[in-house]
Amino acid sequence: ILLVITLLLPLWLLHFSSVYSDITDGNAEHLKREHSLIKPYQGVGTSPSSQWDFSGSTLITSQYVRLTPDERSKQGSVWNTVPCYLKDWEMHVQFKIHGSGKKNLHGDGFAIWYTKERLHHGTVFGSSASFLGLAIFIDTYPNDEAPDRSFPYISAMVNNGSLPYDHGKDGRSTELGGCSVEVRNQDHDTYLAIRYSKGRLTIMVDVDDRNDWKECIDFGGVRLPTGYYFGASAATGDLSDNHDIISMKMYQLMVEHTPEEDNQDWTKIEPSVSLLKSPKDNIDDPTGNFRSTPLTGWKVFLLLLCALLGIVVCAVVGAVVFQKRQERNKRFY
């Protein structure tokens, strides 16, 4: 047992260090205020000097930015007016979804955007279904009503404008991955971290307000250009909720790139994902097999654990067999 613990301890430490290293420490040196939405929201407005603009039902208060009230048929959004030219970044979103609706009688959710165009109203959580860039959807109502997932559900989509988000199917055919998370009507604020670095998109959530981040999506082969805009939008239909943004904090990640990468014109990159199958191929495949993600921390740990246990079992069996043979040989002397 001591041998197993000794062998497993470094793996446990490696796993947890990899999880927590995925989240920045909030160092103010790397906080990019021109891309951050922070209380008391002095940079939000319609003046030429404003760094954030808003539209629709959005209400700006001293404590939160309410994209939609708990009323039917509302749409609201808030958008950064400054294009982001960071190659590696991490966005922390503090939000709250709450309302009077009971189970499955509330909606619809909100989205975080990094797109070429801004302030384009549409049918997908208050914004356009066809977009260029990245979208993170926090969907609180199951339009598809398929039994294989529970809501609220967080998913991600990268689009070059060729495929619209299918709201009626909850975006299943184009999502990179997702997770079910209880983010509605919590007594505390909830958090979402979106990291893009060296072609890897990682999304983590903290729903207990304990700085305990859990991985939701981890996907490699993602290509996003610079010069796009960050924003958030929400919508209600026949059902409703309050969708509040408390803060959106943008951090620059200090990452080294090759000379070839540094010399590339990142504004000309087309949003894309390296997949074994194209999202188009998945439209007729409701199982979404193409969404298999790379090995995450837990998967790697479990594989190492199984391999290690197999080695330990083989070693123990071998030792027992060797000892019995030694005892048997002694009988002949």
mmCIF file of C-alpha atoms in Angstrom:
data_model
loop_
_atom_site.group_PDB
_atom_site.id
_atom_site.type_symbol
_atom_site.label_atom_id
_atom_site.label_comp_id
_atom_site.label_asym_id
_atom_site.label_seq_id
_atom_site.Cartn_x
_atom_site.Cartn_y
_atom_site.Cartn_z
ATOM 1 C CA ILE A 1 0.000 0.000 0.000
ATOM 2 C CA LEU A 2 2.831 2.381 0.884
ATOM 3 C CA LEU A 3 4.424 1.584 -2.464
ATOM 4 C CA VAL A 4 1.184 2.438 -4.299
ATOM 5 C CA ILE A 5 0.761 5.703 -2.350
ATOM 6 C CA THR A 6 4.359 6.669 -3.034
ATOM 7 C CA LEU A 7 3.929 6.059 -6.737
ATOM 8 C CA LEU A 8 0.521 7.744 -6.985
ATOM 9 C CA LEU A 9 1.322 10.900 -5.004
ATOM 10 C CA PRO A 10 3.388 12.565 -7.754
ATOM 11 C CA LEU A 11 0.616 11.838 -10.242
ATOM 12 C CA TRP A 12 -1.989 13.432 -7.996
ATOM 13 C CA LEU A 13 0.188 16.510 -7.552
ATOM 14 C CA LEU A 14 0.846 16.690 -11.285
ATOM 15 C CA HIS A 15 -2.859 16.474 -12.061
ATOM 16 C CA PHE A 16 -3.992 19.148 -9.637
ATOM 17 C CA SER A 17 -1.146 21.491 -10.512
ATOM 18 C CA SER A 18 -2.171 21.227 -14.159
ATOM 19 C CA VAL A 19 -5.786 22.069 -13.293
ATOM 20 C CA TYR A 20 -4.987 25.113 -11.211
ATOM 21 C CA SER A 21 -2.324 26.357 -13.628
ATOM 22 C CA ASP A 22 -5.084 26.723 -16.216
ATOM 23 C CA ILE A 23 -6.410 29.739 -14.333
ATOM 24 C CA THR A 24 -4.541 33.009 -13.970
ATOM 25 C CA ASP A 25 -3.827 34.311 -10.498
ATOM 26 C CA GLY A 26 -5.587 37.577 -11.292
ATOM 27 C CA ASN A 27 -2.316 39.506 -11.392
ATOM 28 C CA ALA A 28 -3.240 43.130 -12.031
ATOM 29 C CA GLU A 29 -0.114 43.547 -14.189
ATOM 30 C CA HIS A 30 -1.718 41.457 -16.918
ATOM 31 C CA LEU A 31 -5.271 42.817 -16.549
ATOM 32 C CA LYS A 32 -6.215 44.609 -19.773
ATOM 33 C CA ARG A 33 -8.608 47.308 -18.626
ATOM 34 C CA GLU A 34 -9.518 48.367 -22.149
ATOM 35 C CA HIS A 35 -11.115 44.932 -22.626
ATOM 36 C CA SER A 36 -12.527 44.570 -19.081
ATOM 37 C CA LEU A 37 -15.995 45.381 -17.757
ATOM 38 C CA ILE A 38 -15.665 46.225 -14.064
ATOM 39 C CA LYS A 39 -17.745 48.047 -11.446
ATOM 40 C CA PRO A 40 -18.860 50.825 -11.381
ATOM 41 C CA TYR A 41 -18.953 50.513 -15.199
ATOM 42 C CA GLN A 42 -17.784 54.050 -15.887
ATOM 43 C CA GLY A 43 -16.552 53.081 -19.346
ATOM 44 C CA VAL A 44 -19.981 51.918 -20.522
ATOM 45 C CA GLY A 45 -22.037 54.279 -22.652
ATOM 46 C CA THR A 46 -22.563 55.802 -26.049
ATOM 47 C CA SER A 47 -19.953 58.548 -25.899
ATOM 48 C CA PRO A 48 -16.955 58.417 -28.276
ATOM 49 C CA SER A 49 -14.610 57.693 -25.336
ATOM 50 C CA SER A 50 -16.639 54.720 -24.069
ATOM 51 C CA GLN A 51 -14.940 51.333 -24.174
ATOM 52 C CA TRP A 52 -18.203 49.382 -23.912
ATOM 53 C CA ASP A 53 -21.473 49.913 -25.744
ATOM 54 C CA PHE A 54 -24.858 48.383 -24.967
ATOM 55 C CA SER A 55 -28.164 47.852 -26.719
ATOM 56 C CA GLY A 56 -31.682 46.501 -26.334
ATOM 57 C CA SER A 57 -33.022 45.820 -22.853
ATOM 58 C CA THR A 58 -29.598 46.143 -21.173
ATOM 59 C CA LEU A 59 -29.701 48.052 -17.897
ATOM 60 C CA ILE A 60 -26.525 49.479 -16.346
ATOM 61 C CA THR A 61 -26.519 49.745 -12.531
ATOM 62 C CA SER A 62 -23.730 50.285 -10.012
ATOM 63 C CA GLN A 63 -23.676 46.562 -9.111
ATOM 64 C CA TYR A 64 -24.378 44.682 -12.344
ATOM 65 C CA VAL A 65 -25.105 44.925 -16.047
ATOM 66 C CA ARG A 66 -28.511 43.339 -16.601
ATOM 67 C CA LEU A 67 -28.775 42.077 -20.169
ATOM 68 C CA THR A 68 -32.412 41.062 -19.783
ATOM 69 C CA PRO A 69 -34.942 41.449 -16.972
ATOM 70 C CA ASP A 70 -37.163 38.571 -15.892
ATOM 71 C CA GLU A 71 -39.676 39.494 -18.585
ATOM 72 C CA ARG A 72 -40.771 37.857 -21.824
ATOM 73 C CA SER A 73 -39.386 38.688 -25.280
ATOM 74 C CA LYS A 74 -36.374 40.754 -24.260
ATOM 75 C CA GLN A 75 -32.920 41.030 -25.868
ATOM 76 C CA GLY A 76 -29.880 42.850 -24.582
ATOM 77 C CA SER A 77 -26.154 43.002 -25.175
ATOM 78 C CA VAL A 78 -22.956 44.757 -24.132
ATOM 79 C CA TRP A 79 -19.939 44.977 -26.444
ATOM 80 C CA ASN A 80 -16.351 46.096 -26.131
ATOM 81 C CA THR A 81 -15.631 48.927 -28.593
ATOM 82 C CA VAL A 82 -11.883 48.186 -28.635
ATOM 83 C CA PRO A 83 -10.709 45.317 -30.900
ATOM 84 C CA CYS A 84 -8.480 42.788 -29.111
ATOM 85 C CA TYR A 85 -5.027 42.175 -30.591
ATOM 86 C CA LEU A 86 -3.810 39.759 -27.913
ATOM 87 C CA LYS A 87 -2.635 36.402 -29.233
ATOM 88 C CA ASP A 88 -3.014 34.614 -25.898
ATOM 89 C CA TRP A 89 -5.660 35.664 -23.410
ATOM 90 C CA GLU A 90 -7.996 34.603 -20.641
ATOM 91 C CA MET A 91 -11.409 36.090 -19.947
ATOM 92 C CA HIS A 92 -13.023 35.732 -16.501
ATOM 93 C CA VAL A 93 -16.786 36.292 -16.469
ATOM 94 C CA GLN A 94 -18.653 36.773 -13.197
ATOM 95 C CA PHE A 95 -22.379 36.385 -13.770
ATOM 96 C CA LYS A 96 -25.720 35.564 -12.211
ATOM 97 C CA ILE A 97 -28.809 33.958 -13.766
ATOM 98 C CA HIS A 98 -31.911 34.129 -11.605
ATOM 99 C CA GLY A 99 -35.656 34.446 -11.848
ATOM 100 C CA SER A 100 -39.032 33.315 -10.583
ATOM 101 C CA GLY A 101 -39.507 30.494 -13.083
ATOM 102 C CA LYS A 102 -39.499 26.924 -11.811
ATOM 103 C CA LYS A 103 -37.742 23.919 -13.361
ATOM 104 C CA ASN A 104 -37.691 24.126 -17.189
ATOM 105 C CA LEU A 105 -39.948 27.193 -17.034
ATOM 106 C CA HIS A 106 -37.241 29.775 -17.550
ATOM 107 C CA GLY A 107 -34.929 30.879 -20.326
ATOM 108 C CA ASP A 108 -33.239 31.309 -22.550
ATOM 109 C CA GLY A 109 -29.654 31.990 -21.466
ATOM 110 C CA PHE A 110 -26.765 34.174 -22.561
ATOM 111 C CA ALA A 111 -23.624 34.033 -24.674
ATOM 112 C CA ILE A 112 -20.063 35.346 -24.528
ATOM 113 C CA TRP A 113 -18.729 36.371 -27.929
ATOM 114 C CA TYR A 114 -15.367 37.010 -29.577
ATOM 115 C CA THR A 115 -16.406 37.956 -33.098
ATOM 116 C CA LYS A 116 -15.508 40.094 -36.087
ATOM 117 C CA GLU A 117 -18.765 42.044 -35.969
ATOM 118 C CA ARG A 118 -20.419 43.601 -32.927
ATOM 119 C CA LEU A 119 -23.927 44.732 -32.018
ATOM 120 C CA HIS A 120 -25.560 42.457 -34.584
ATOM 121 C CA HIS A 121 -28.969 41.515 -33.226
ATOM 122 C CA GLY A 122 -30.354 38.074 -33.986
ATOM 123 C CA THR A 123 -32.067 34.916 -32.838
ATOM 124 C CA VAL A 124 -29.197 33.324 -30.891
ATOM 125 C CA PHE A 125 -29.273 34.675 -27.352
ATOM 126 C CA GLY A 126 -29.854 38.144 -28.758
ATOM 127 C CA SER A 127 -27.140 38.035 -31.442
ATOM 128 C CA SER A 128 -26.644 36.802 -34.987
ATOM 129 C CA ALA A 129 -26.753 33.055 -35.708
ATOM 130 C CA SER A 130 -24.098 33.413 -38.434
ATOM 131 C CA PHE A 131 -20.873 34.909 -37.121
ATOM 132 C CA LEU A 132 -17.114 34.837 -37.508
ATOM 133 C CA GLY A 133 -15.229 33.929 -34.352
ATOM 134 C CA LEU A 134 -15.879 32.202 -31.038
ATOM 135 C CA ALA A 135 -19.067 31.900 -29.011
ATOM 136 C CA ILE A 136 -19.646 30.402 -25.568
ATOM 137 C CA PHE A 137 -23.302 29.594 -24.899
ATOM 138 C CA ILE A 138 -24.793 29.287 -21.422
ATOM 139 C CA ASP A 139 -28.087 27.694 -22.409
ATOM 140 C CA THR A 140 -30.735 27.338 -19.692
ATOM 141 C CA TYR A 141 -33.647 25.953 -21.716
ATOM 142 C CA PRO A 142 -33.717 22.627 -23.656
ATOM 143 C CA ASN A 143 -35.291 23.384 -27.029
ATOM 144 C CA ASP A 144 -34.414 19.939 -28.359
ATOM 145 C CA GLU A 145 -35.618 18.109 -25.207
ATOM 146 C CA ALA A 146 -33.251 15.208 -25.899
ATOM 147 C CA PRO A 147 -32.717 13.009 -22.821
ATOM 148 C CA ASP A 148 -28.918 12.763 -23.077
ATOM 149 C CA ARG A 149 -28.089 16.093 -21.370
ATOM 150 C CA SER A 150 -29.360 18.278 -18.583
ATOM 151 C CA PHE A 151 -29.667 22.050 -18.507
ATOM 152 C CA PRO A 152 -28.235 24.620 -17.895
ATOM 153 C CA TYR A 153 -25.633 23.554 -20.456
ATOM 154 C CA ILE A 154 -22.434 25.340 -21.488
ATOM 155 C CA SER A 155 -21.074 24.792 -25.001
ATOM 156 C CA ALA A 156 -18.579 26.388 -27.390
ATOM 157 C CA MET A 157 -18.605 27.003 -31.118
ATOM 158 C CA VAL A 158 -16.001 28.339 -33.560
ATOM 159 C CA ASN A 159 -17.451 29.634 -36.812
ATOM 160 C CA ASN A 160 -16.106 31.076 -40.059
ATOM 161 C CA GLY A 161 -19.572 32.296 -41.027
ATOM 162 C CA SER A 162 -20.463 29.224 -43.087
ATOM 163 C CA LEU A 163 -22.683 27.534 -40.489
ATOM 164 C CA PRO A 164 -25.482 29.103 -38.457
ATOM 165 C CA TYR A 165 -26.046 28.123 -34.846
ATOM 166 C CA ASP A 166 -29.101 25.836 -34.760
ATOM 167 C CA HIS A 167 -31.027 27.192 -31.784
ATOM 168 C CA GLY A 168 -33.816 24.642 -32.224
ATOM 169 C CA LYS A 169 -31.312 21.807 -31.703
ATOM 170 C CA ASP A 170 -29.361 23.650 -28.979
ATOM 171 C CA GLY A 171 -26.357 23.880 -31.301
ATOM 172 C CA ARG A 172 -25.541 20.177 -31.114
ATOM 173 C CA SER A 173 -24.294 19.847 -34.690
ATOM 174 C CA THR A 174 -21.639 22.564 -34.369
ATOM 175 C CA GLU A 175 -20.485 22.496 -30.763
ATOM 176 C CA LEU A 176 -16.903 21.621 -29.820
ATOM 177 C CA GLY A 177 -17.970 20.210 -26.478
ATOM 178 C CA GLY A 178 -19.856 21.137 -23.361
ATOM 179 C CA CYS A 179 -20.958 20.372 -19.835
ATOM 180 C CA SER A 180 -24.034 20.587 -17.643
ATOM 181 C CA VAL A 181 -23.629 23.040 -14.763
ATOM 182 C CA GLU A 182 -26.062 24.301 -12.126
ATOM 183 C CA VAL A 183 -25.630 28.037 -12.577
ATOM 184 C CA ARG A 184 -29.193 29.262 -12.093
ATOM 185 C CA ASN A 185 -30.730 30.725 -8.910
ATOM 186 C CA GLN A 186 -27.578 30.251 -6.860
ATOM 187 C CA ASP A 187 -27.223 32.195 -3.605
ATOM 188 C CA HIS A 188 -23.835 33.426 -4.808
ATOM 189 C CA ASP A 189 -22.231 34.587 -8.030
ATOM 190 C CA THR A 190 -20.954 32.081 -10.563
ATOM 191 C CA TYR A 191 -17.832 32.294 -12.713
ATOM 192 C CA LEU A 192 -16.681 31.249 -16.155
ATOM 193 C CA ALA A 193 -13.062 31.289 -17.386
ATOM 194 C CA ILE A 194 -12.302 31.210 -21.108
ATOM 195 C CA ARG A 195 -8.665 30.685 -22.045
ATOM 196 C CA TYR A 196 -7.182 30.763 -25.530
ATOM 197 C CA SER A 197 -3.463 30.064 -25.795
ATOM 198 C CA LYS A 198 -1.293 28.529 -28.517
ATOM 199 C CA GLY A 199 -4.264 27.123 -30.384
ATOM 200 C CA ARG A 200 -5.960 25.605 -27.340
ATOM 201 C CA LEU A 201 -9.370 26.595 -26.024
ATOM 202 C CA THR A 202 -10.083 25.778 -22.383
ATOM 203 C CA ILE A 203 -13.269 26.636 -20.524
ATOM 204 C CA MET A 204 -13.601 26.182 -16.766
ATOM 205 C CA VAL A 205 -16.363 27.011 -14.302
ATOM 206 C CA ASP A 206 -16.624 27.873 -10.629
ATOM 207 C CA VAL A 207 -20.242 27.515 -9.546
ATOM 208 C CA ASP A 208 -19.627 27.362 -5.779
ATOM 209 C CA ASP A 209 -17.783 30.695 -5.441
ATOM 210 C CA ARG A 210 -14.846 28.886 -3.798
ATOM 211 C CA ASN A 211 -12.192 29.481 -6.443
ATOM 212 C CA ASP A 212 -12.552 25.776 -7.205
ATOM 213 C CA TRP A 213 -12.373 25.628 -10.991
ATOM 214 C CA LYS A 214 -13.696 22.597 -12.853
ATOM 215 C CA GLU A 215 -12.911 21.858 -16.466
ATOM 216 C CA CYS A 216 -15.810 22.023 -18.900
ATOM 217 C CA ILE A 217 -14.180 22.109 -22.339
ATOM 218 C CA ASP A 218 -10.590 21.552 -23.456
ATOM 219 C CA PHE A 219 -9.985 21.530 -27.206
ATOM 220 C CA GLY A 220 -6.834 21.846 -29.304
ATOM 221 C CA GLY A 221 -6.377 22.869 -32.909
ATOM 222 C CA VAL A 222 -8.391 26.076 -32.517
ATOM 223 C CA ARG A 223 -7.364 29.043 -34.679
ATOM 224 C CA LEU A 224 -8.679 32.490 -33.790
ATOM 225 C CA PRO A 225 -7.565 35.772 -35.327
ATOM 226 C CA THR A 226 -6.761 38.995 -33.522
ATOM 227 C CA GLY A 227 -8.701 42.200 -34.006
ATOM 228 C CA TYR A 228 -12.110 40.804 -33.019
ATOM 229 C CA TYR A 229 -14.485 42.143 -30.356
ATOM 230 C CA PHE A 230 -15.630 40.718 -27.030
ATOM 231 C CA GLY A 231 -19.253 40.961 -26.013
ATOM 232 C CA ALA A 232 -22.121 39.361 -24.119
ATOM 233 C CA SER A 233 -25.767 39.028 -25.068
ATOM 234 C CA ALA A 234 -28.899 37.402 -23.694
ATOM 235 C CA ALA A 235 -32.489 36.813 -24.712
ATOM 236 C CA THR A 236 -35.818 35.703 -23.300
ATOM 237 C CA GLY A 237 -38.808 34.306 -25.190
ATOM 238 C CA ASP A 238 -42.029 32.925 -23.795
ATOM 239 C CA LEU A 239 -39.951 32.109 -20.709
ATOM 240 C CA SER A 240 -37.618 34.521 -18.958
ATOM 241 C CA ASP A 241 -34.842 35.137 -16.433
ATOM 242 C CA ASN A 242 -32.613 37.921 -15.198
ATOM 243 C CA HIS A 243 -29.245 37.621 -16.969
ATOM 244 C CA ASP A 244 -26.676 39.707 -15.080
ATOM 245 C CA ILE A 245 -23.014 40.315 -15.881
ATOM 246 C CA ILE A 246 -21.098 41.445 -12.793
ATOM 247 C CA SER A 247 -17.703 41.607 -14.471
ATOM 248 C CA MET A 248 -15.707 40.574 -17.521
ATOM 249 C CA LYS A 249 -11.978 40.683 -16.799
ATOM 250 C CA MET A 250 -9.475 40.183 -19.594
ATOM 251 C CA TYR A 251 -5.952 38.964 -18.806
ATOM 252 C CA GLN A 252 -3.016 38.840 -21.177
ATOM 253 C CA LEU A 253 -1.133 35.544 -21.047
ATOM 254 C CA MET A 254 2.622 35.841 -21.377
ATOM 255 C CA VAL A 255 3.428 33.101 -23.886
ATOM 256 C CA GLU A 256 6.419 32.721 -26.176
ATOM 257 C CA HIS A 257 5.811 32.112 -29.865
ATOM 258 C CA THR A 258 8.119 30.989 -32.634
ATOM 259 C CA PRO A 259 9.530 33.661 -34.972
ATOM 260 C CA GLU A 260 7.303 32.272 -37.699
ATOM 261 C CA GLU A 261 4.213 32.730 -35.515
ATOM 262 C CA ASP A 262 5.264 36.240 -34.493
ATOM 263 C CA ASN A 263 5.752 37.279 -38.110
ATOM 264 C CA GLN A 264 2.360 35.972 -39.167
ATOM 265 C CA ASP A 265 -0.475 38.452 -39.718
ATOM 266 C CA TRP A 266 -2.889 37.202 -37.072
ATOM 267 C CA THR A 267 -5.656 39.511 -38.274
ATOM 268 C CA LYS A 268 -5.867 37.448 -41.490
ATOM 269 C CA ILE A 269 -6.401 34.091 -39.737
ATOM 270 C CA GLU A 270 -9.744 32.446 -40.488
ATOM 271 C CA PRO A 271 -11.558 31.043 -37.423
ATOM 272 C CA SER A 272 -11.299 27.268 -37.627
ATOM 273 C CA VAL A 273 -10.851 24.034 -35.700
ATOM 274 C CA SER A 274 -8.780 21.013 -36.701
ATOM 275 C CA LEU A 275 -11.255 18.137 -36.446
ATOM 276 C CA LEU A 276 -11.283 14.567 -37.649
ATOM 277 C CA LYS A 277 -14.689 15.437 -39.040
ATOM 278 C CA SER A 278 -16.078 18.777 -40.078
ATOM 279 C CA PRO A 279 -19.031 20.185 -38.121
ATOM 280 C CA LYS A 280 -20.904 20.070 -41.443
ATOM 281 C CA ASP A 281 -20.531 16.291 -41.468
ATOM 282 C CA ASN A 282 -22.107 16.166 -38.043
ATOM 283 C CA ILE A 283 -25.403 17.787 -39.068
ATOM 284 C CA ASP A 284 -26.768 14.378 -40.045
ATOM 285 C CA ASP A 285 -25.056 12.714 -37.089
ATOM 286 C CA PRO A 286 -27.001 13.612 -33.943
ATOM 287 C CA THR A 287 -24.668 11.566 -31.799
ATOM 288 C CA GLY A 288 -21.977 14.191 -32.301
ATOM 289 C CA ASN A 289 -19.093 11.718 -32.484
ATOM 290 C CA PHE A 290 -16.768 14.363 -33.922
ATOM 291 C CA ARG A 291 -16.854 16.200 -30.610
ATOM 292 C CA SER A 292 -14.483 13.769 -28.914
ATOM 293 C CA THR A 293 -12.027 16.050 -27.151
ATOM 294 C CA PRO A 294 -8.314 15.470 -26.501
ATOM 295 C CA LEU A 295 -7.188 13.797 -23.327
ATOM 296 C CA THR A 296 -7.859 16.105 -20.395
ATOM 297 C CA GLY A 297 -6.197 16.060 -16.979
ATOM 298 C CA TRP A 298 -8.583 13.524 -15.469
ATOM 299 C CA LYS A 299 -8.435 11.211 -18.491
ATOM 300 C CA VAL A 300 -4.646 11.221 -18.483
ATOM 301 C CA PHE A 301 -4.606 10.622 -14.745
ATOM 302 C CA LEU A 302 -7.031 7.684 -14.976
ATOM 303 C CA LEU A 303 -5.009 6.135 -17.787
ATOM 304 C CA LEU A 304 -1.813 6.474 -15.756
ATOM 305 C CA LEU A 305 -3.576 5.141 -12.689
ATOM 306 C CA CYS A 306 -4.834 2.050 -14.529
ATOM 307 C CA ALA A 307 -1.410 1.438 -16.037
ATOM 308 C CA LEU A 308 0.272 1.846 -12.663
ATOM 309 C CA LEU A 309 -2.181 -0.460 -10.912
ATOM 310 C CA GLY A 310 -1.583 -3.028 -13.633
ATOM 311 C CA ILE A 311 2.168 -2.806 -13.058
ATOM 312 C CA VAL A 312 1.720 -3.089 -9.271
ATOM 313 C CA VAL A 313 -0.571 -6.117 -9.618
ATOM 314 C CA CYS A 314 1.866 -7.810 -11.987
ATOM 315 C CA ALA A 315 4.736 -7.055 -9.604
ATOM 316 C CA VAL A 316 2.840 -8.472 -6.599
ATOM 317 C CA VAL A 317 1.789 -11.600 -8.508
ATOM 318 C CA GLY A 318 5.325 -12.045 -9.779
ATOM 319 C CA ALA A 319 6.747 -11.680 -6.255
ATOM 320 C CA VAL A 320 4.296 -14.264 -4.870
ATOM 321 C CA VAL A 321 5.062 -16.723 -7.673
ATOM 322 C CA PHE A 322 8.809 -16.192 -7.206
ATOM 323 C CA GLN A 323 8.527 -16.752 -3.430
ATOM 324 C CA LYS A 324 6.579 -20.003 -3.886
ATOM 325 C CA ARG A 325 9.157 -21.287 -6.344
ATOM 326 C CA GLN A 326 11.919 -20.488 -3.879
ATOM 327 C CA GLU A 327 10.088 -22.409 -1.151
ATOM 328 C CA ARG A 328 9.519 -25.351 -3.497
ATOM 329 C CA ASN A 329 13.207 -25.423 -4.481
ATOM 330 C CA LYS A 330 14.231 -25.487 -0.814
ATOM 331 C CA ARG A 331 12.310 -28.745 -0.324
ATOM 332 C CA PHE A 332 14.620 -30.526 -2.759
ATOM 333 C CA TYR A 333 17.782 -29.597 -0.820
#
